[in-house]
GROMACS .gro file of C-alpha atoms in nm:
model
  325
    1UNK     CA    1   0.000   0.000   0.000
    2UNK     CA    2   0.539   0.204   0.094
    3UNK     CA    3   2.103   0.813   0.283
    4UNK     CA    4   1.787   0.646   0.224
    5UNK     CA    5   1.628   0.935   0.013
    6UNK     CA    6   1.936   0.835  -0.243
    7UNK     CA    7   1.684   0.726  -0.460
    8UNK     CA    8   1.623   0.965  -0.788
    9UNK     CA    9   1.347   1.260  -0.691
   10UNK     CA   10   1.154   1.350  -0.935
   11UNK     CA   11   0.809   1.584  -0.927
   12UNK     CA   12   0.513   1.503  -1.019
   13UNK     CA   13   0.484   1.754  -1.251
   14UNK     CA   14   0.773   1.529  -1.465
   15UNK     CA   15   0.584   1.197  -1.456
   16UNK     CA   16   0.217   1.396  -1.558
   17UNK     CA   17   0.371   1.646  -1.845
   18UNK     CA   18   0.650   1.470  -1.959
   19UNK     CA   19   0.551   1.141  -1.940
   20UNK     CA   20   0.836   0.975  -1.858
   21UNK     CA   21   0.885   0.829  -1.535
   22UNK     CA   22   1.214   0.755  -1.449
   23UNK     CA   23   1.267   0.593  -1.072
   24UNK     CA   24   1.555   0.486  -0.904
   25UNK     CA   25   1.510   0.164  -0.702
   26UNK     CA   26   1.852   0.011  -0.581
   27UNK     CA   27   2.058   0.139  -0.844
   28UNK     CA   28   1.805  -0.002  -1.135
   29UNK     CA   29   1.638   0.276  -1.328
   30UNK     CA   30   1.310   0.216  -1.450
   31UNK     CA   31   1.159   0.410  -1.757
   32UNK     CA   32   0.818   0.435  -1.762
   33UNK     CA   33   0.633   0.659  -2.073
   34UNK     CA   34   0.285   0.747  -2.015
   35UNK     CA   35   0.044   0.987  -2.169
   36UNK     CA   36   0.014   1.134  -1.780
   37UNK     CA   37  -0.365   1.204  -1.798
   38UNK     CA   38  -0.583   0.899  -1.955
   39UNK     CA   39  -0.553   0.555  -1.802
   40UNK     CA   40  -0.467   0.254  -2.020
   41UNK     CA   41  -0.696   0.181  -2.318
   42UNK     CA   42  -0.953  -0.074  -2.121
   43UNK     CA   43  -1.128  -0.160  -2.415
   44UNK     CA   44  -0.752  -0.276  -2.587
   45UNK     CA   45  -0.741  -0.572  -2.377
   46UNK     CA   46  -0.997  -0.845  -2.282
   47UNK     CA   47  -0.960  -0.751  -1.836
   48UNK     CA   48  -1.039  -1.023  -1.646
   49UNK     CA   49  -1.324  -1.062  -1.339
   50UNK     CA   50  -1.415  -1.247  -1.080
   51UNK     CA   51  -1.467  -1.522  -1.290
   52UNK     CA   52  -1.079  -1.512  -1.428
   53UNK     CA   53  -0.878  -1.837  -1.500
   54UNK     CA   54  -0.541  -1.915  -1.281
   55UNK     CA   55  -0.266  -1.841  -1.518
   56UNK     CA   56   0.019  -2.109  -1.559
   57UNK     CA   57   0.375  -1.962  -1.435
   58UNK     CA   58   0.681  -2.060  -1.583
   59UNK     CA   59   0.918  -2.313  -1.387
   60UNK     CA   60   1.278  -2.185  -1.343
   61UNK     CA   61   1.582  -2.436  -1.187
   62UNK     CA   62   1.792  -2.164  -1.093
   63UNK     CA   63   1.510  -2.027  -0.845
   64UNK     CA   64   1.401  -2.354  -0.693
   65UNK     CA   65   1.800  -2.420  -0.615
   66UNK     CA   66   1.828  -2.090  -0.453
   67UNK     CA   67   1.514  -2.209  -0.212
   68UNK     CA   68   1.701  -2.240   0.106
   69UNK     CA   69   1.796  -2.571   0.261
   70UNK     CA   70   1.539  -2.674   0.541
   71UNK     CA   71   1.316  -2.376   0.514
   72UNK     CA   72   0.979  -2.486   0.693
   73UNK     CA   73   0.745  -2.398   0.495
   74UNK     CA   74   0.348  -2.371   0.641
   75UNK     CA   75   0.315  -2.646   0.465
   76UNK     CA   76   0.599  -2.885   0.303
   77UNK     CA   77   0.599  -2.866  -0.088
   78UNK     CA   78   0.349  -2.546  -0.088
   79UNK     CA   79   0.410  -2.213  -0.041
   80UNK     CA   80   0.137  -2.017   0.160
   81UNK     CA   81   0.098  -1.676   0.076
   82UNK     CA   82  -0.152  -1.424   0.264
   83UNK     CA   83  -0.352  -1.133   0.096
   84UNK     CA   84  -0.619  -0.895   0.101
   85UNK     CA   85  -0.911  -1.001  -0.046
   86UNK     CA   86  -1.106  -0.630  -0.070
   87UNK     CA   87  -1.091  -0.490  -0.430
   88UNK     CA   88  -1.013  -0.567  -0.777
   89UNK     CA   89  -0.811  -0.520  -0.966
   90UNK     CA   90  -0.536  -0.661  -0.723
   91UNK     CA   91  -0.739  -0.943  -0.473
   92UNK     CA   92  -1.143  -1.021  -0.410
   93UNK     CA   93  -1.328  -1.284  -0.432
   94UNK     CA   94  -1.445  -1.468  -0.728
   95UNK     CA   95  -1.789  -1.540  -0.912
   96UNK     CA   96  -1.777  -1.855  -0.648
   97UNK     CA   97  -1.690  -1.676  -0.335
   98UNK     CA   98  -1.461  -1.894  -0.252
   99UNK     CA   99  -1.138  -1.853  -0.452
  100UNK     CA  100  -0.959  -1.545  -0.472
  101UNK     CA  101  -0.847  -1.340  -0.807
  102UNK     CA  102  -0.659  -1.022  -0.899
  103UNK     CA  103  -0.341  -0.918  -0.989
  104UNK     CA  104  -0.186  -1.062  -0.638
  105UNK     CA  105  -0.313  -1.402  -0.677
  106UNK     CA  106  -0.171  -1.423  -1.039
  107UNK     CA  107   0.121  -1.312  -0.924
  108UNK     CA  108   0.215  -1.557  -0.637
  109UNK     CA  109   0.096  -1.840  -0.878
  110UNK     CA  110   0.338  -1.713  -1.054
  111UNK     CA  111   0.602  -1.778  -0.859
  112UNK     CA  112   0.493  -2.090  -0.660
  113UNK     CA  113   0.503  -2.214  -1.047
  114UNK     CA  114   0.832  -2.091  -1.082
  115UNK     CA  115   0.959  -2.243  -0.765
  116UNK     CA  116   0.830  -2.577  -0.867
  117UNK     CA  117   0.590  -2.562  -0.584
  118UNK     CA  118   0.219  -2.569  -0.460
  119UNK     CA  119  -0.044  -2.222  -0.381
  120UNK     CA  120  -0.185  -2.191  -0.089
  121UNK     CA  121  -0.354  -1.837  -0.048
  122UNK     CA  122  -0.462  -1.719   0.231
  123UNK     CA  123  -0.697  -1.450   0.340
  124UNK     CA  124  -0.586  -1.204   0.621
  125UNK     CA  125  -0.708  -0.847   0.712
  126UNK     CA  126  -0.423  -0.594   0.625
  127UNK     CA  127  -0.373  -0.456   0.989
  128UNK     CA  128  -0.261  -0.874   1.046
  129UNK     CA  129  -0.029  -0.948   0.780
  130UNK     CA  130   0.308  -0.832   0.982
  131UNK     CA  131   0.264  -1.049   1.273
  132UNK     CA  132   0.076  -1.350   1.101
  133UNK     CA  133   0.425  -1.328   0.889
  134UNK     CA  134   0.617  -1.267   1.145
  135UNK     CA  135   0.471  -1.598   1.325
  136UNK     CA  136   0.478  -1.816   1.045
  137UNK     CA  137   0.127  -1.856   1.013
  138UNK     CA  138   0.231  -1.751   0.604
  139UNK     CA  139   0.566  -1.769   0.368
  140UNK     CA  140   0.483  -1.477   0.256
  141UNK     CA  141   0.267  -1.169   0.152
  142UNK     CA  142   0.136  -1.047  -0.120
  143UNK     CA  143  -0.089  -0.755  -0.073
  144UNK     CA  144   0.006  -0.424  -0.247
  145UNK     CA  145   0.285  -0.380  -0.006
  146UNK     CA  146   0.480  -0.086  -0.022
  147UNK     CA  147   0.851  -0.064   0.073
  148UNK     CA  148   0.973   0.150   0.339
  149UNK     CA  149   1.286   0.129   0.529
  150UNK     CA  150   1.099   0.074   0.840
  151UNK     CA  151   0.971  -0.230   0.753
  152UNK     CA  152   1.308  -0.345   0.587
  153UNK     CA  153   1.403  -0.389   0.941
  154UNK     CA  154   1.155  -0.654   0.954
  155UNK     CA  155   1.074  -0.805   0.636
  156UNK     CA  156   1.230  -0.871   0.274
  157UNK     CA  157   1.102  -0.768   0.018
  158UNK     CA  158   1.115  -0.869  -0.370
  159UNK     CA  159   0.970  -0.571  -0.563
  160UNK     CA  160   0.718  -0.677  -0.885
  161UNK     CA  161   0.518  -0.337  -0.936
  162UNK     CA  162   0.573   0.038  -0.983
  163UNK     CA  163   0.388   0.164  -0.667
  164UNK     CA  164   0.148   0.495  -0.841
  165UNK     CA  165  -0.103   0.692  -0.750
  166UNK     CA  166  -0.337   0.786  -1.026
  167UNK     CA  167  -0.618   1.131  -0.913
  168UNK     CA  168  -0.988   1.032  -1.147
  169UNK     CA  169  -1.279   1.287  -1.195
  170UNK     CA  170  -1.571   1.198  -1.360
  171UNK     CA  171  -1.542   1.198  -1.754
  172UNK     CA  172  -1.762   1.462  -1.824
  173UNK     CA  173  -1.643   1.683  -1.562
  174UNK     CA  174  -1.443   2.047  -1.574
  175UNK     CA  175  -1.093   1.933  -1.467
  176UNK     CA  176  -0.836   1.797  -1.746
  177UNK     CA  177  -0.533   1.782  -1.584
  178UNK     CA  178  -0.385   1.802  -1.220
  179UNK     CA  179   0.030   1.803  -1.242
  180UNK     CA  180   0.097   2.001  -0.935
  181UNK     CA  181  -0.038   2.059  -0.575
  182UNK     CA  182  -0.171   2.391  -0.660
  183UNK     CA  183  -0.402   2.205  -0.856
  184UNK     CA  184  -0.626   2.042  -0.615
  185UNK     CA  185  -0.631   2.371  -0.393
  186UNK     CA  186  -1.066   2.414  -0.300
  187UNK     CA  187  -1.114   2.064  -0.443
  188UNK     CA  188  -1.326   1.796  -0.299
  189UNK     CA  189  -1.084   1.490  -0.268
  190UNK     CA  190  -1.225   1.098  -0.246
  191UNK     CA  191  -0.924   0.988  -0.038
  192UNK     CA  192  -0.827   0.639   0.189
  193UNK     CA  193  -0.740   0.788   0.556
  194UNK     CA  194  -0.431   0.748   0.649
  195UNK     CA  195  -0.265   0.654   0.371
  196UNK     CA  196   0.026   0.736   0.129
  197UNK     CA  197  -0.213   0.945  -0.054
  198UNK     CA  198  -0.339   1.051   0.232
  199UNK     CA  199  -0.049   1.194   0.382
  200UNK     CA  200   0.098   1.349   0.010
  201UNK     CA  201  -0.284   1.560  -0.033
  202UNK     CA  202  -0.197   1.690   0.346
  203UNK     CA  203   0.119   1.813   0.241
  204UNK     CA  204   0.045   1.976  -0.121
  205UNK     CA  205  -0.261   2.103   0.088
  206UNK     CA  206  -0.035   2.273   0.360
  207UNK     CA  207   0.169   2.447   0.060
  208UNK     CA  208  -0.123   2.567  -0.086
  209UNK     CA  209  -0.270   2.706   0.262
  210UNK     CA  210   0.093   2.843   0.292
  211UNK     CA  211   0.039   2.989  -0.022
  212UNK     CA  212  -0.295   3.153   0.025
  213UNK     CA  213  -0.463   2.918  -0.156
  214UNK     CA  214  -0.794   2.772  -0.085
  215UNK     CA  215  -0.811   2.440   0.167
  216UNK     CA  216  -0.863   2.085  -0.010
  217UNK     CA  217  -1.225   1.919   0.105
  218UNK     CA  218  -1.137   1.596   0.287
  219UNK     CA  219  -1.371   1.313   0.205
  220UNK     CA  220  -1.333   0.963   0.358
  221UNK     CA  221  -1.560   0.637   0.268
  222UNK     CA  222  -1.540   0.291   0.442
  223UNK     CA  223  -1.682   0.182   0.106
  224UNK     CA  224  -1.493   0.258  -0.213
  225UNK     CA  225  -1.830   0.212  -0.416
  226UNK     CA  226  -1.964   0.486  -0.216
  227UNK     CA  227  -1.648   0.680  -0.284
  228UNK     CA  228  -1.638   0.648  -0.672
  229UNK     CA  229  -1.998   0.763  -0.684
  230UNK     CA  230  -1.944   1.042  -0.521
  231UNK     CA  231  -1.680   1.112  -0.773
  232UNK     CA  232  -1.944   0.998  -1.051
  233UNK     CA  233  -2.237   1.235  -0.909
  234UNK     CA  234  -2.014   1.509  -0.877
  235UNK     CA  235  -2.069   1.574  -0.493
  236UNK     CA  236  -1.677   1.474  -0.519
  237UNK     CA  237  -1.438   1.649  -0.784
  238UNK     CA  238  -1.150   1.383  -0.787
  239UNK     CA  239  -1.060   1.070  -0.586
  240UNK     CA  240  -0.701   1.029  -0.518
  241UNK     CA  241  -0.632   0.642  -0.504
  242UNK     CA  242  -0.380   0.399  -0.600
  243UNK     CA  243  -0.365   0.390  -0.995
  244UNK     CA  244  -0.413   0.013  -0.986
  245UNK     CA  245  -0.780   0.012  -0.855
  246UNK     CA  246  -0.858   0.390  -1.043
  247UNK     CA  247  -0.734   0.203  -1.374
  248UNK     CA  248  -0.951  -0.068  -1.364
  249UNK     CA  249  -1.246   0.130  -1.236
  250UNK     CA  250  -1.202   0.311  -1.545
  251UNK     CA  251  -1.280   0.015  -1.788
  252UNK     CA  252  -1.671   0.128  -1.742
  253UNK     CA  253  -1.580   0.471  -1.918
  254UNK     CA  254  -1.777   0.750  -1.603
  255UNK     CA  255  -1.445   0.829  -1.472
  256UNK     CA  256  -1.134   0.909  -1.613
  257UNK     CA  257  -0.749   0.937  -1.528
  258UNK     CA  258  -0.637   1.321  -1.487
  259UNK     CA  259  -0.294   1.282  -1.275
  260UNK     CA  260  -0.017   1.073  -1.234
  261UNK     CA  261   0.231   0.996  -0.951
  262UNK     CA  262   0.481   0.765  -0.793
  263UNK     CA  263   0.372   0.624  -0.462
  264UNK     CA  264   0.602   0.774  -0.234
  265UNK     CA  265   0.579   1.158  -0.384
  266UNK     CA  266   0.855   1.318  -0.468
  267UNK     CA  267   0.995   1.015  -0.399
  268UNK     CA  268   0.949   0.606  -0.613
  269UNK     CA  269   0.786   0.339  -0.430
  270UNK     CA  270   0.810  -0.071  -0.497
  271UNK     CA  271   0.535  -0.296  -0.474
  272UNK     CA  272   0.706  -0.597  -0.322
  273UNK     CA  273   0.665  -0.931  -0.233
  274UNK     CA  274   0.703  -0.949   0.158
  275UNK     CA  275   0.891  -1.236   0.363
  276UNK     CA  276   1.077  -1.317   0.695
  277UNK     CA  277   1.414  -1.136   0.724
  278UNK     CA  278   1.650  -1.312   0.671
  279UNK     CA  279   1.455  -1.624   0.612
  280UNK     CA  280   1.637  -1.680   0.225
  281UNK     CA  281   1.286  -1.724   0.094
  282UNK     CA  282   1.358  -1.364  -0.099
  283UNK     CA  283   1.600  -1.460  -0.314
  284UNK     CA  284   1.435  -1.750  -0.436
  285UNK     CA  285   1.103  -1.526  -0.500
  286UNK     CA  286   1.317  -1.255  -0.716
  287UNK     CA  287   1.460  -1.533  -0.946
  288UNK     CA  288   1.129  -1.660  -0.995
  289UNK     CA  289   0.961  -1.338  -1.045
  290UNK     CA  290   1.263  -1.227  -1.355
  291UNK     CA  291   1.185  -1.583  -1.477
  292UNK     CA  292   0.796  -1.499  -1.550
  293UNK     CA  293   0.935  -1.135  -1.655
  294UNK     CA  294   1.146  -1.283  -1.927
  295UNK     CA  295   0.908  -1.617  -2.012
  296UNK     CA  296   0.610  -1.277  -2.034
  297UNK     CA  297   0.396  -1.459  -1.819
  298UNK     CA  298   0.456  -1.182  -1.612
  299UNK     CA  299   0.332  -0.941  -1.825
  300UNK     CA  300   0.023  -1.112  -1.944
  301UNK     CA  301  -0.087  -1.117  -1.517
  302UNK     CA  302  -0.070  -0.731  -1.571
  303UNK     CA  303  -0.264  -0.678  -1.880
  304UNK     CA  304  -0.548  -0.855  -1.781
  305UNK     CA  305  -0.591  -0.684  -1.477
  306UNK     CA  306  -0.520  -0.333  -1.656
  307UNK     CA  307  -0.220  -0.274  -1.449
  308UNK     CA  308   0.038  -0.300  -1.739
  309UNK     CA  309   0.172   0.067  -1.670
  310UNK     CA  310   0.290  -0.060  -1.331
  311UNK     CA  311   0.509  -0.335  -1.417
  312UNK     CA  312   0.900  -0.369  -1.348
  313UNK     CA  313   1.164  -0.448  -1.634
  314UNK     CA  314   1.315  -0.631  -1.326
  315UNK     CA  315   1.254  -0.761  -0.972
  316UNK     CA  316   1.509  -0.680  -0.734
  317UNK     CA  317   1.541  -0.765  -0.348
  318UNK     CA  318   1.538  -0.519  -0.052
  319UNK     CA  319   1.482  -0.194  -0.334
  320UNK     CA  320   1.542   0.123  -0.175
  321UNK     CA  321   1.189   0.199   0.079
  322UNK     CA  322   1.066   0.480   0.165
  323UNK     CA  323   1.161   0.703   0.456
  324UNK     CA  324   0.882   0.819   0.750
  325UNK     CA  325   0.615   0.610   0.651
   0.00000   0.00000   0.00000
């Protein structure tokens, strides 16, 4: 959901007018070029829903030898991975109610393929994924986790998504484009409480007081359905949300994508694949996530989920996290 600030800063205003997002994550630079304002072409790819088919991942030697030697795994020959189950595009559950799709669950079939081994998936609220990991109650995590160097001290992490924020208004509404934190001054904002958007809209919001500028609305939701028609209706003039869930939202054509930025603003944020430190399992995951990356299984999981702006040219272990968060 994200010195140590060595990683490339960039401002929002680069990734939105420019279109090219360029991120620093343990000395890898990603590229990304984006048209800044409209999401991804929905109607270019057949999405999937709730009643999506697993996807097959690709099975790689070199990451099942780099499994350590007598991990105990939740259960022997499977690996047990725990996620949130709330929205598409990345987890919820299917037509059946009973088995979970998204974006996450492709992705740790992915790699259980790739590690020559069994999927278990597990449900778990988000507050209880660090200490159900922690306990070994899971192998690992994956649940739209963002890196931060507080967590590092904790967990591993093997990265396997841009982490973006993506601000949507309806699509026949006045505002085109917001590229800077002037922009949202006197707007109504759909946003999660407490988090990283959260905290970004308090800050452009205290420049703009600062500046004279008119306050941002706050508006929180327990129900993102409630939220987006808020947005829809126009009692809300934007929600601020991460890009992954706005994107895929968007596929039904009443909203549209009018900003762009990285996760950890100014800063670049990793969606990562979370495990025990020091446990070894990490390695073994990164191999077998740059196996589906080069087989494009990889990037197939994306596309169907509309996510395809998000994905990495290469997973890396412990990327550079975020600092205060």
């Amino acid at each position: 959901m994200s010195s140590s600030r060595n990683k490339r800063r960039l401002s929002a205003s680069t990734v939105v007018i420019a279109g090219v997002f360029i991120v620093g994550v343990a000395g890898i630079v990603y590229s990304r070029v984006t048209s800044g304002g409209d999401a991804p072409d929905a109607g270019a790819t057949s999405l999937a829903d709730r009643d999506a088919p697993a996807l097959a991942g690709t099975p790689d030697a070199q990451a099942q030898a780099l499994l350590p030697a007598g991990f105990d795994f939740v259960t022997p020959g499977t690996l047990t991975v725990a996620t949130h189950p709330g929205q598409l595009p990345l987890a919820d559950y299917g037509a059946d109610s009973k088995q979970i799709v998204g974006v996450e669950p492709d992705i740790a079939r992915l790699i259980a393929d790739g590690l020559g081994l069994k999927l278990a998936l597990v449900p778990v609220a988000w507050a209880d994924w660090p200490l159900g990991l922690q306990s070994g109650k899971y192998d690992a995590v994956i649940s739209n986790i963002t890196v931060t160097e507080e967590r590092k001290q904790k967990f591993d992490f093997s990265s396997y998504r841009f982490d973006l924020l993506g601000i949507y208004t309806r699509t026949d509404g006045p505002i085109r484009k917001i590229e800077k934190p002037a922009d949202v001054a006197g707007l109504k904002v759909v946003v999660g409480a407490s988090t990283n958007q959260d905290q970004i809209l308090r800050q452009w919001d205290r420049q703009n007081i600062a500046a004279g500028l008119k306050p941002v609305e706050y508006q929180y939701f327990d129900d993102s359905v409630i939220g987006r028609l808020a947005v829809i209706t126009g009692r809300a003039d934007v929600s601020f949300e991460p890009n992954a869930t706005g994107a895929y939202s968007a596929r039904d054509g009443k909203v549209r994508r009018v900003g762009l930025f990285p996760g950890g603003w100014p800063d670049a944020a990793a969606i990562s694949v979370t495990t025990r430190k020091g446990s070894g399992l990490a390695e073994a995951i990164t191999q077998a996530l740059n196996a589906q990356i080069a087989s494009g299984t990889y990037a197939k999981a994306l596309e169907r989920w509309n996510v395809a702006e998000e994905a990495v040219p290469e997973s890396e272990t412990n990327p550079p996290g975020l600092v205060g968060l």
